[in-house]
Short mmCIF file of C-alpha atoms and ligand atoms in Angstrom, two decimals:
data_model
loop_
_atom_site.label_atom_id
_atom_site.label_comp_id
_atom_site.label_asym_id
_atom_site.label_seq_id
_atom_site.Cartn_x
_atom_site.Cartn_y
_atom_site.Cartn_z
CA UNK A 1 0.00 0.00 0.00
CA UNK A 2 3.00 2.32 -0.02
CA UNK A 3 2.75 2.67 -3.78
CA UNK A 4 2.94 6.44 -4.35
CA UNK A 5 0.49 7.84 -6.89
CA UNK A 6 0.88 11.56 -6.51
CA UNK A 7 3.65 13.74 -5.20
CA UNK A 8 3.28 17.51 -5.00
CA UNK A 9 5.98 19.69 -3.49
CA UNK A 10 5.97 23.37 -2.65
CA UNK A 11 2.89 24.21 -4.72
CA UNK A 12 2.40 27.97 -4.93
CA UNK A 13 -0.24 29.95 -6.71
CA UNK A 14 -0.86 33.66 -6.86
CA UNK A 15 -3.75 35.49 -8.51
CA UNK A 16 -2.18 38.87 -9.13
CA UNK A 17 -0.74 39.98 -5.79
CA UNK A 18 -2.89 37.55 -3.87
CA UNK A 19 -0.88 34.47 -2.80
CA UNK A 20 -3.50 31.77 -2.49
CA UNK A 21 -1.18 28.76 -2.10
CA UNK A 22 2.09 29.29 -0.32
CA UNK A 23 3.99 26.04 -0.59
CA UNK A 24 1.72 23.03 -0.25
CA UNK A 25 3.09 19.47 -0.14
CA UNK A 26 0.81 16.56 -0.84
CA UNK A 27 1.46 12.82 -1.11
CA UNK A 28 -1.21 10.40 -2.15
CA UNK A 29 -0.69 6.65 -2.18
CA UNK A 30 -2.69 4.30 -4.37
CA UNK A 31 -6.01 3.42 -2.75
CA UNK A 32 -5.75 6.23 -0.26
CA UNK A 33 -8.44 8.79 0.49
CA UNK A 34 -7.16 12.24 1.41
CA UNK A 35 -9.55 14.87 2.74
CA UNK A 36 -8.77 18.57 2.37
CA UNK A 37 -10.48 20.72 4.95
CA UNK A 38 -10.09 24.34 5.90
CA UNK A 39 -11.84 27.70 6.05
CA UNK A 40 -13.31 29.42 3.02
CA UNK A 41 -10.63 31.02 0.89
CA UNK A 42 -7.84 28.87 2.31
CA UNK A 43 -6.99 27.52 -1.16
CA UNK A 44 -8.60 24.07 -1.12
CA UNK A 45 -10.25 24.41 -4.51
CA UNK A 46 -7.17 26.00 -6.02
CA UNK A 47 -5.00 23.12 -4.79
CA UNK A 48 -7.42 20.50 -6.11
CA UNK A 49 -7.66 22.22 -9.50
CA UNK A 50 -3.88 22.36 -9.70
CA UNK A 51 -3.78 18.56 -9.50
CA UNK A 52 -5.96 18.39 -12.62
CA UNK A 53 -4.28 21.13 -14.62
CA UNK A 54 -7.31 23.43 -14.43
CA UNK A 55 -5.08 25.82 -12.53
CA UNK A 56 -1.38 26.25 -13.24
CA UNK A 57 0.65 26.85 -10.09
CA UNK A 58 3.31 29.54 -10.17
CA UNK A 59 5.90 27.32 -8.48
CA UNK A 60 6.40 23.81 -7.15
CA UNK A 61 6.58 20.34 -8.62
CA UNK A 62 3.89 17.79 -9.31
CA UNK A 63 4.12 14.23 -10.46
CA UNK A 64 1.29 11.81 -10.92
CA UNK A 65 2.49 8.29 -11.55
CA UNK A 66 2.31 7.50 -15.25
CA UNK A 67 2.14 11.18 -16.13
CA UNK A 68 4.75 13.87 -16.63
CA UNK A 69 6.89 15.27 -13.83
CA UNK A 70 5.94 18.93 -13.85
CA UNK A 71 8.09 21.74 -12.59
CA UNK A 72 6.00 24.89 -12.45
CA UNK A 73 8.98 27.20 -12.34
CA UNK A 74 9.08 26.74 -16.11
CA UNK A 75 6.16 26.97 -18.55
CA UNK A 76 3.90 23.93 -18.78
CA UNK A 77 3.21 22.74 -22.32
CA UNK A 78 -0.24 21.90 -23.58
CA UNK A 79 0.89 18.29 -24.01
CA UNK A 80 2.00 18.05 -20.38
CA UNK A 81 -1.26 19.54 -19.20
CA UNK A 82 -3.20 16.93 -21.16
CA UNK A 83 -1.01 14.13 -19.85
CA UNK A 84 -1.60 15.34 -16.29
CA UNK A 85 -5.33 15.62 -16.88
CA UNK A 86 -5.49 12.08 -18.22
CA UNK A 87 -4.47 10.68 -14.84
CA UNK A 88 -7.39 12.11 -12.89
CA UNK A 89 -11.06 13.04 -13.13
CA UNK A 90 -12.87 15.83 -11.34
CA UNK A 91 -16.27 15.91 -9.69
CA UNK A 92 -17.42 19.50 -9.34
CA UNK A 93 -19.41 21.27 -6.68
CA UNK A 94 -22.00 22.28 -9.30
CA UNK A 95 -21.92 18.95 -11.16
CA UNK A 96 -21.29 20.77 -14.51
CA UNK A 97 -23.07 18.06 -16.46
CA UNK A 98 -23.53 18.82 -20.16
CA UNK A 99 -27.15 20.04 -20.31
CA UNK A 100 -27.66 19.29 -24.00
CA UNK A 101 -26.78 15.61 -23.60
CA UNK A 102 -28.61 12.75 -21.95
CA UNK A 103 -27.21 11.03 -18.89
CA UNK A 104 -25.78 8.26 -21.04
CA UNK A 105 -24.25 10.71 -23.51
CA UNK A 106 -22.70 12.66 -20.65
CA UNK A 107 -21.01 9.54 -19.37
CA UNK A 108 -19.89 8.28 -22.80
CA UNK A 109 -18.65 11.61 -24.14
CA UNK A 110 -15.12 11.40 -22.70
CA UNK A 111 -14.47 7.73 -23.46
CA UNK A 112 -15.90 7.88 -27.00
CA UNK A 113 -14.81 11.33 -28.18
CA UNK A 114 -11.47 11.62 -26.45
CA UNK A 115 -10.27 8.14 -25.53
CA UNK A 116 -11.61 6.57 -28.75
CA UNK A 117 -13.23 3.65 -26.93
CA UNK A 118 -15.59 1.81 -29.33
CA UNK A 119 -19.13 3.06 -28.83
CA UNK A 120 -20.67 -0.29 -27.88
CA UNK A 121 -18.00 -0.96 -25.31
CA UNK A 122 -18.25 2.55 -23.85
CA UNK A 123 -22.01 2.23 -23.61
CA UNK A 124 -21.82 -1.10 -21.83
CA UNK A 125 -19.40 0.29 -19.29
CA UNK A 126 -21.45 3.46 -18.84
CA UNK A 127 -24.57 1.40 -18.15
CA UNK A 128 -22.72 -0.78 -15.65
CA UNK A 129 -21.50 2.29 -13.80
CA UNK A 130 -24.92 3.95 -13.87
CA UNK A 131 -26.44 0.76 -12.56
CA UNK A 132 -23.99 0.78 -9.69
CA UNK A 133 -25.17 4.19 -8.50
CA UNK A 134 -28.80 3.22 -9.08
CA UNK A 135 -29.38 5.38 -12.14
CA UNK A 136 -29.56 2.89 -15.00
CA UNK A 137 -33.21 3.81 -15.59
CA UNK A 138 -32.24 7.48 -16.05
CA UNK A 139 -29.96 6.82 -19.00
CA UNK A 140 -32.09 8.80 -21.44
CA UNK A 141 -33.01 11.64 -19.09
CA UNK A 142 -31.51 15.10 -19.46
CA UNK A 143 -29.60 16.48 -16.45
CA UNK A 144 -32.25 19.10 -15.64
CA UNK A 145 -34.80 16.31 -15.22
CA UNK A 146 -32.82 14.86 -12.30
CA UNK A 147 -32.66 15.78 -8.64
CA UNK A 148 -29.49 17.40 -7.32
CA UNK A 149 -28.35 14.15 -5.76
CA UNK A 150 -28.94 12.24 -8.98
CA UNK A 151 -27.07 14.89 -10.97
CA UNK A 152 -24.11 14.62 -8.69
CA UNK A 153 -24.12 10.81 -8.93
CA UNK A 154 -24.07 11.14 -12.71
CA UNK A 155 -21.17 13.57 -12.27
CA UNK A 156 -19.35 10.86 -10.33
CA UNK A 157 -20.12 8.24 -12.98
CA UNK A 158 -18.88 10.57 -15.71
CA UNK A 159 -15.59 10.78 -13.82
CA UNK A 160 -15.41 7.02 -13.22
CA UNK A 161 -16.03 6.28 -16.91
CA UNK A 162 -12.65 7.82 -17.70
CA UNK A 163 -11.02 5.06 -15.60
CA UNK A 164 -8.75 7.60 -13.91
CA UNK A 165 -6.05 6.72 -11.41
CA UNK A 166 -7.22 9.52 -9.18
CA UNK A 167 -10.65 10.93 -8.38
CA UNK A 168 -10.87 14.57 -7.34
CA UNK A 169 -13.94 15.92 -5.53
CA UNK A 170 -14.56 19.59 -4.80
CA UNK A 171 -17.23 19.82 -2.10
CA UNK A 172 -19.50 17.46 -4.03
CA UNK A 173 -22.37 17.79 -1.57
CA UNK A 174 -22.26 21.41 -0.52
CA UNK A 175 -24.67 22.58 -3.24
CA UNK A 176 -27.22 19.91 -2.32
CA UNK A 177 -30.33 20.00 -0.19
CA UNK A 178 -29.50 18.32 3.14
CA UNK A 179 -31.69 15.29 2.51
CA UNK A 180 -29.80 14.54 -0.73
CA UNK A 181 -26.31 14.63 0.76
CA UNK A 182 -26.45 11.07 2.06
CA UNK A 183 -26.99 9.36 -1.30
CA UNK A 184 -23.89 11.04 -2.75
CA UNK A 185 -21.68 10.39 0.28
CA UNK A 186 -22.79 6.74 0.24
CA UNK A 187 -21.56 6.36 -3.33
CA UNK A 188 -18.26 8.02 -2.44
CA UNK A 189 -17.82 5.77 0.58
CA UNK A 190 -18.37 2.70 -1.61
CA UNK A 191 -15.80 3.97 -4.08
CA UNK A 192 -13.30 4.37 -1.27
CA UNK A 193 -14.00 0.83 -0.11
CA UNK A 194 -13.47 -0.45 -3.64
CA UNK A 195 -10.01 1.00 -3.52
CA UNK A 196 -10.32 4.16 -5.63
CA UNK A 197 -7.74 6.79 -4.86
CA UNK A 198 -9.48 10.01 -3.93
CA UNK A 199 -8.69 13.58 -2.94
CA UNK A 200 -11.80 15.15 -1.45
CA UNK A 201 -12.38 18.76 -0.49
CA UNK A 202 -15.21 18.59 2.01
CA UNK A 203 -16.98 20.17 4.92
CA UNK A 204 -18.62 16.85 5.81
CA UNK A 205 -16.58 15.99 8.86
CA UNK A 206 -18.37 12.74 9.62
CA UNK A 207 -17.59 11.58 6.08
CA UNK A 208 -13.94 12.59 6.40
CA UNK A 209 -13.71 10.87 9.76
CA UNK A 210 -15.25 7.64 8.48
CA UNK A 211 -13.64 7.41 5.05
CA UNK A 212 -10.41 9.41 4.87
CA UNK A 213 -7.02 7.87 5.54
CA UNK A 214 -5.46 11.26 5.98
CA UNK A 215 -6.83 14.74 6.64
CA UNK A 216 -5.06 17.96 5.66
CA UNK A 217 -6.07 21.20 7.30
CA UNK A 218 -5.36 24.07 4.93
CA UNK A 219 -5.26 27.60 6.25
CA UNK A 220 -4.06 30.71 4.48
CA UNK A 221 -2.53 28.69 1.66
CA UNK A 222 -0.41 26.37 3.78
CA UNK A 223 -1.04 22.95 5.31
CA UNK A 224 -1.23 23.83 8.97
CA UNK A 225 -1.77 20.32 10.16
CA UNK A 226 -2.04 16.85 8.70
CA UNK A 227 -2.71 13.45 10.15
CA UNK A 228 -5.12 10.59 10.63
CA UNK A 229 -8.74 11.75 10.98
CA UNK A 230 -8.97 10.50 14.55
CA UNK A 231 -6.02 12.67 15.52
CA UNK A 232 -7.11 15.80 13.63
CA UNK A 233 -10.69 15.68 14.79
CA UNK A 234 -10.19 14.48 18.36
CA UNK A 235 -6.85 15.97 19.27
CA UNK A 236 -5.91 18.79 16.89
CA UNK A 237 -2.46 20.16 17.66
CA UNK A 238 -3.00 23.63 16.23
CA UNK A 239 -5.20 26.29 17.79
CA UNK A 240 -6.44 27.33 14.31
CA UNK A 241 -7.59 23.79 13.59
CA UNK A 242 -9.39 23.64 16.92
CA UNK A 243 -11.16 26.94 16.18
CA UNK A 244 -12.14 25.84 12.68
CA UNK A 245 -13.58 22.54 13.87
CA UNK A 246 -15.37 24.24 16.71
CA UNK A 247 -17.00 26.74 14.36
CA UNK A 248 -18.03 24.01 11.96
CA UNK A 249 -19.63 21.94 14.69
CA UNK A 250 -21.16 24.88 16.58
CA UNK A 251 -22.17 27.38 13.91
CA UNK A 252 -24.26 29.44 16.35
CA UNK A 253 -21.48 30.21 18.80
CA UNK B 1 -57.68 52.20 -56.05
CA UNK B 2 -56.96 50.21 -59.18
CA UNK B 3 -57.82 46.70 -57.96
CA UNK B 4 -57.21 45.16 -61.32
CA UNK B 5 -53.62 46.38 -61.32
CA UNK B 6 -53.26 45.32 -57.69
CA UNK B 7 -54.43 41.78 -58.51
CA UNK B 8 -52.36 41.43 -61.67
CA UNK B 9 -49.17 42.64 -60.01
CA UNK B 10 -49.53 40.70 -56.75
CA UNK B 11 -48.13 37.40 -58.02
CA UNK B 12 -45.20 38.92 -59.89
CA UNK B 13 -44.12 40.66 -56.68
CA UNK B 14 -44.62 37.55 -54.55
CA UNK B 15 -42.70 35.52 -57.12
CA UNK B 16 -39.95 38.12 -57.04
CA UNK B 17 -39.88 37.48 -53.30
CA UNK B 18 -39.83 33.70 -53.59
CA UNK B 19 -37.31 33.59 -56.41
CA UNK B 20 -35.26 36.66 -55.54
CA UNK B 21 -35.61 37.92 -51.98
CA UNK B 22 -35.75 34.63 -50.07
CA UNK B 23 -32.89 32.82 -51.87
CA UNK B 24 -30.75 35.94 -51.61
CA UNK B 25 -31.47 36.18 -47.89
CA UNK B 26 -30.94 32.45 -47.27
CA UNK B 27 -27.63 32.23 -49.13
CA UNK B 28 -26.31 35.44 -47.58
CA UNK B 29 -27.42 34.36 -44.12
CA UNK B 30 -25.75 30.94 -44.42
CA UNK B 31 -22.45 32.41 -45.60
CA UNK B 32 -22.78 35.25 -43.10
CA UNK B 33 -23.18 32.84 -40.18
CA UNK B 34 -20.00 30.97 -41.03
CA UNK B 35 -18.19 34.27 -41.30
CA UNK B 36 -19.76 35.45 -38.05
CA UNK B 37 -18.56 32.37 -36.18
CA UNK B 38 -15.04 33.08 -37.40
CA UNK B 39 -15.25 36.73 -36.40
CA UNK B 40 -16.71 35.82 -33.00
CA UNK B 41 -13.80 33.44 -32.39
CA UNK B 42 -11.35 36.16 -33.42
CA UNK B 43 -13.02 38.52 -30.94
CA UNK B 44 -12.65 35.88 -28.20
CA UNK B 45 -9.06 35.04 -29.07
CA UNK B 46 -6.39 35.57 -26.45
CA UNK B 47 -4.10 36.83 -29.18
CA UNK B 48 -4.48 40.64 -29.07
CA UNK B 49 -3.87 41.07 -32.80
CA UNK B 50 -6.57 38.55 -33.75
CA UNK B 51 -8.98 40.02 -31.21
CA UNK B 52 -8.32 43.47 -32.65
CA UNK B 53 -8.96 42.21 -36.18
CA UNK B 54 -12.32 40.85 -35.11
CA UNK B 55 -13.21 44.08 -33.35
CA UNK B 56 -12.17 46.19 -36.32
CA UNK B 57 -14.31 44.10 -38.66
CA UNK B 58 -17.41 44.40 -36.50
CA UNK B 59 -16.82 48.11 -36.05
CA UNK B 60 -16.53 48.79 -39.79
CA UNK B 61 -19.58 46.71 -40.69
CA UNK B 62 -21.77 48.18 -38.00
CA UNK B 63 -20.46 51.69 -38.42
CA UNK B 64 -21.22 52.05 -42.13
CA UNK B 65 -24.52 51.91 -44.04
CA UNK B 66 -25.40 48.68 -45.75
CA UNK B 67 -26.24 50.62 -48.92
CA UNK B 68 -22.73 52.09 -48.98
CA UNK B 69 -21.21 48.63 -48.50
CA UNK B 70 -23.29 47.34 -51.38
CA UNK B 71 -22.28 50.20 -53.67
CA UNK B 72 -18.59 49.84 -52.81
CA UNK B 73 -18.75 46.22 -53.91
CA UNK B 74 -20.87 46.66 -57.03
CA UNK B 75 -19.84 50.10 -58.31
CA UNK B 76 -16.53 50.57 -56.51
CA UNK B 77 -14.67 47.34 -57.10
CA UNK B 78 -14.80 47.53 -60.93
CA UNK B 79 -12.44 50.51 -60.77
CA UNK B 80 -9.96 48.15 -59.10
CA UNK B 81 -10.52 45.73 -61.96
CA UNK B 82 -12.90 43.49 -60.00
CA UNK B 83 -16.32 43.31 -61.63
CA UNK B 84 -18.97 41.18 -59.98
CA UNK B 85 -22.48 40.54 -61.27
CA UNK B 86 -25.41 42.04 -59.37
CA UNK B 87 -26.60 38.87 -57.63
CA UNK B 88 -23.18 37.74 -56.34
CA UNK B 89 -22.40 41.35 -55.40
CA UNK B 90 -25.52 41.43 -53.27
CA UNK B 91 -24.62 38.08 -51.69
CA UNK B 92 -21.14 39.33 -50.84
CA UNK B 93 -22.44 42.57 -49.33
CA UNK B 94 -25.19 40.94 -47.29
CA UNK B 95 -22.96 38.08 -46.12
CA UNK B 96 -20.31 40.52 -44.93
CA UNK B 97 -23.02 42.49 -43.18
CA UNK B 98 -24.55 39.48 -41.44
CA UNK B 99 -21.00 38.45 -40.53
CA UNK B 100 -20.61 41.63 -38.51
CA UNK B 101 -23.95 41.65 -36.75
CA UNK B 102 -24.27 37.93 -36.06
CA UNK B 103 -20.68 37.82 -34.78
CA UNK B 104 -21.73 39.87 -31.77
CA UNK B 105 -24.72 37.59 -31.16
CA UNK B 106 -22.57 34.47 -31.35
CA UNK B 107 -19.86 35.97 -29.20
CA UNK B 108 -22.38 36.84 -26.48
CA UNK B 109 -23.91 33.37 -26.73
CA UNK B 110 -20.50 31.69 -26.32
CA UNK B 111 -19.76 33.90 -23.32
CA UNK B 112 -23.11 32.99 -21.79
CA UNK B 113 -22.09 29.33 -21.50
CA UNK B 114 -20.80 28.91 -17.92
CA UNK B 115 -17.06 28.53 -17.40
CA UNK B 116 -17.82 25.24 -15.61
CA UNK B 117 -18.85 23.71 -18.95
CA UNK B 118 -15.41 24.40 -20.42
CA UNK B 119 -13.78 22.98 -17.31
CA UNK B 120 -15.92 19.85 -17.35
CA UNK B 121 -15.01 19.38 -21.00
CA UNK B 122 -11.32 19.77 -20.20
CA UNK B 123 -11.50 17.27 -17.36
CA UNK B 124 -13.03 14.62 -19.61
CA UNK B 125 -9.93 15.15 -21.72
CA UNK B 126 -11.07 17.53 -24.43
CA UNK B 127 -8.89 20.09 -26.15
CA UNK B 128 -10.11 23.68 -26.46
CA UNK B 129 -11.30 23.12 -30.01
CA UNK B 130 -13.19 19.97 -29.18
CA UNK B 131 -14.72 21.56 -26.07
CA UNK B 132 -15.90 24.43 -28.23
CA UNK B 133 -17.37 22.17 -30.89
CA UNK B 134 -18.95 19.47 -28.74
CA UNK B 135 -19.92 21.29 -25.56
CA UNK B 136 -19.96 25.06 -25.88
CA UNK B 137 -21.27 25.74 -29.40
CA UNK B 138 -24.33 23.46 -29.12
CA UNK B 139 -25.35 25.35 -25.98
CA UNK B 140 -24.51 28.72 -27.52
CA UNK B 141 -26.55 27.82 -30.62
CA UNK B 142 -29.69 27.46 -28.54
CA UNK B 143 -29.18 30.77 -26.84
CA UNK B 144 -28.57 32.55 -30.13
CA UNK B 145 -31.62 31.29 -32.02
CA UNK B 146 -33.97 34.16 -31.01
CA UNK B 147 -31.54 37.01 -31.78
CA UNK B 148 -30.34 35.34 -34.98
CA UNK B 149 -33.92 34.92 -36.16
CA UNK B 150 -34.29 38.66 -35.75
CA UNK B 151 -31.13 39.18 -37.77
CA UNK B 152 -32.58 37.01 -40.52
CA UNK B 153 -35.89 38.89 -40.60
CA UNK B 154 -34.04 42.20 -40.84
CA UNK B 155 -31.96 40.75 -43.64
CA UNK B 156 -35.07 39.77 -45.61
CA UNK B 157 -36.15 43.42 -45.54
CA UNK B 158 -32.65 44.74 -46.21
CA UNK B 159 -32.35 42.70 -49.40
CA UNK B 160 -34.72 45.25 -50.98
CA UNK B 161 -31.61 47.43 -51.28
CA UNK B 162 -30.39 45.01 -53.93
CA UNK B 163 -33.01 46.50 -56.25
CA UNK B 164 -30.65 49.47 -56.52
CA UNK B 165 -28.10 47.29 -58.28
CA UNK B 166 -30.90 45.79 -60.37
CA UNK B 167 -31.18 42.39 -58.70
CA UNK B 168 -34.54 40.85 -59.57
CA UNK B 169 -36.24 40.60 -56.20
CA UNK B 170 -39.63 41.61 -54.81
CA UNK B 171 -39.10 45.35 -54.64
CA UNK B 172 -37.45 45.43 -58.06
CA UNK B 173 -40.55 43.73 -59.49
CA UNK B 174 -42.75 46.41 -57.95
CA UNK B 175 -40.50 49.15 -59.34
CA UNK B 176 -40.59 47.71 -62.84
CA UNK B 177 -44.39 47.53 -62.84
CA UNK B 178 -44.68 50.99 -61.26
CA UNK B 179 -42.54 52.67 -63.86
CA UNK B 180 -44.68 51.15 -66.61
CA UNK B 181 -48.04 52.03 -65.03
CA UNK B 182 -47.07 55.19 -63.08
CA UNK B 183 -49.12 53.94 -60.11
CA UNK B 184 -46.28 54.30 -57.61
CA UNK B 185 -48.43 54.51 -54.49
CA UNK B 186 -50.28 51.32 -55.26
CA UNK B 187 -47.24 49.26 -56.18
CA UNK B 188 -45.01 50.39 -53.36
CA UNK B 189 -47.77 49.75 -50.84
CA UNK B 190 -48.25 46.38 -52.41
CA UNK B 191 -44.54 45.66 -52.09
CA UNK B 192 -44.75 46.66 -48.43
CA UNK B 193 -47.64 44.26 -47.99
CA UNK B 194 -45.67 41.39 -49.53
CA UNK B 195 -42.67 42.04 -47.25
CA UNK B 196 -45.00 42.21 -44.31
CA UNK B 197 -46.56 38.87 -45.24
CA UNK B 198 -43.14 37.26 -45.58
CA UNK B 199 -41.96 38.63 -42.26
CA UNK B 200 -45.15 37.57 -40.50
CA UNK B 201 -44.69 34.01 -41.69
CA UNK B 202 -41.06 34.11 -40.58
CA UNK B 203 -41.95 35.47 -37.12
CA UNK B 204 -44.47 32.70 -36.76
CA UNK B 205 -41.82 30.12 -37.67
CA UNK B 206 -39.43 31.80 -35.23
CA UNK B 207 -41.92 31.51 -32.36
CA UNK B 208 -42.45 27.83 -33.07
CA UNK B 209 -38.72 27.16 -33.27
CA UNK B 210 -38.11 28.95 -29.98
CA UNK B 211 -40.86 26.97 -28.27
CA UNK B 212 -39.37 23.73 -29.47
CA UNK B 213 -35.92 24.69 -28.26
CA UNK B 214 -37.25 25.74 -24.86
CA UNK B 215 -38.19 22.15 -24.22
CA UNK B 216 -34.56 21.07 -24.46
CA UNK B 217 -32.68 23.85 -22.75
N1 ATP C 1 -9.46 32.73 -10.78
C1 ATP C 1 -9.23 33.45 -9.66
N2 ATP C 1 -8.85 34.75 -9.76
C2 ATP C 1 -8.62 35.48 -8.65
N3 ATP C 1 -8.71 35.01 -7.40
C3 ATP C 1 -9.08 33.74 -7.24
C4 ATP C 1 -9.35 32.89 -8.36
N4 ATP C 1 -9.70 31.67 -7.90
C5 ATP C 1 -9.63 31.75 -6.55
N5 ATP C 1 -9.26 32.98 -6.15
C6 ATP C 1 -9.07 33.43 -4.76
O1 ATP C 1 -8.23 32.51 -4.13
C7 ATP C 1 -8.61 32.33 -2.78
C8 ATP C 1 -8.72 30.84 -2.48
O2 ATP C 1 -9.76 30.33 -3.27
P1 ATP C 1 -10.20 28.81 -3.20
O3 ATP C 1 -11.39 28.72 -4.06
O4 ATP C 1 -9.05 27.93 -3.51
O5 ATP C 1 -10.59 28.65 -1.67
P2 ATP C 1 -11.39 27.47 -0.98
O6 ATP C 1 -10.55 27.02 0.15
O7 ATP C 1 -11.78 26.45 -1.98
O8 ATP C 1 -12.66 28.22 -0.41
P3 ATP C 1 -14.18 27.73 -0.30
O9 ATP C 1 -14.27 26.87 0.93
O10 ATP C 1 -14.95 28.99 -0.14
O11 ATP C 1 -14.51 27.00 -1.55
C9 ATP C 1 -9.90 33.08 -2.59
O12 ATP C 1 -9.58 34.28 -1.90
C10 ATP C 1 -10.37 33.37 -3.97
O13 ATP C 1 -11.02 34.61 -4.02
MG1 MG C 2 -13.63 25.83 -2.81
#
């Protein structure tokens, strides 16, 4: 289990004068689930997007096994960006499903159009994956005909269909009505149990506690604290972590 | 009111519309849309020179009268040794014109597609071009149907300018009959009626098309 999948060192990112990431290190082993937590604006989304090439850090190095070793102190080529992107798949906060395509088309689009998987084969796999999240009967529905929880499950299936090494989630449940959160977290928990490697930005502490192997607390663009969920949640070392967890659990204080 | 003349000239004018106005508008619109997509992409380009080119084009087309554009092509170009027949001249002028106006519509429609759609396309592995073609343009197309229908209806009316370079279309038919019978009021009103009928049918088609699209968006 010590098979390293992702190594990021000293990741920095500035938007203009605003330094959002100030040297973040991240190691992810195959089969591991890493949760990124932290206050709003701490850089969680920016870090996650950097892993997928949606954001280009201003400094640092990043290597995803099987992909290029990137050094952000020099310009990243389009080819390297694509190679990096091929290793992972992203599940967005606002699902970002393609509204003009059916559920099945959404899931097959990447495999068929980009990966050149034969249509019949891609369709079979898409239906298997949809079946697994309980949405096989929605194959011909359009995204707007689905509930938020169903949309997000399709978003997850669209990511899985790319057979990525790494699944990235950016607060996949925070745009959902409370009663729909459970169905999405259940799917994610099952994926973790099946051995998918995942980096999850989340405010769902009970999920992080139950599923994550490691929790990183990001604050002001640096990792202030990292460790096993039991340690971070029960015995945080840093005062900032303690405050953050307290606020999250007692929003009225 | 000379009803006999009205009745005998009605079909010639309508035929001028069906054989002249509508084909001229359709061909110019089709070519104009392709041009407009290109100009819109120039306008959206990150390359400042290309973006400037697109802006300059739109500015010139929208900042000068269509009649002047038409005359430059038909009467002006021959002095540079380029002589084009009336019909193709009209097609060139109207296509260039649609290219300028529709470019702004298409640009706005592309910008109205949320950034998240581009990002989702990238994360399923698409290049910029493929994301544009498969994900963004189909969504932009739906948004731009109502404004582009308006552009088309305006174009149908604007093609009457082609009568000034002697293209046989609806208004030209009315002019020809008017100059033979001297009943200008009758024939020009009749021409107006024919344009109005055409545009009413087109608006009706536009409403139906928009309703159908609403069901999918
Ligand atoms: N494209 C951008 N341009 C300018 N500033 C940006 C951009 N993207 C993010 N930022 C800024 O970077 C900071 C960190 O943003 P980020 O989205 O990574 O935080 P986050 O930890 O995900 O917060 P949240 O919990 O609210 O999602 C914020 O102050 C944000 O305003
Ligand atoms: Mg965020």
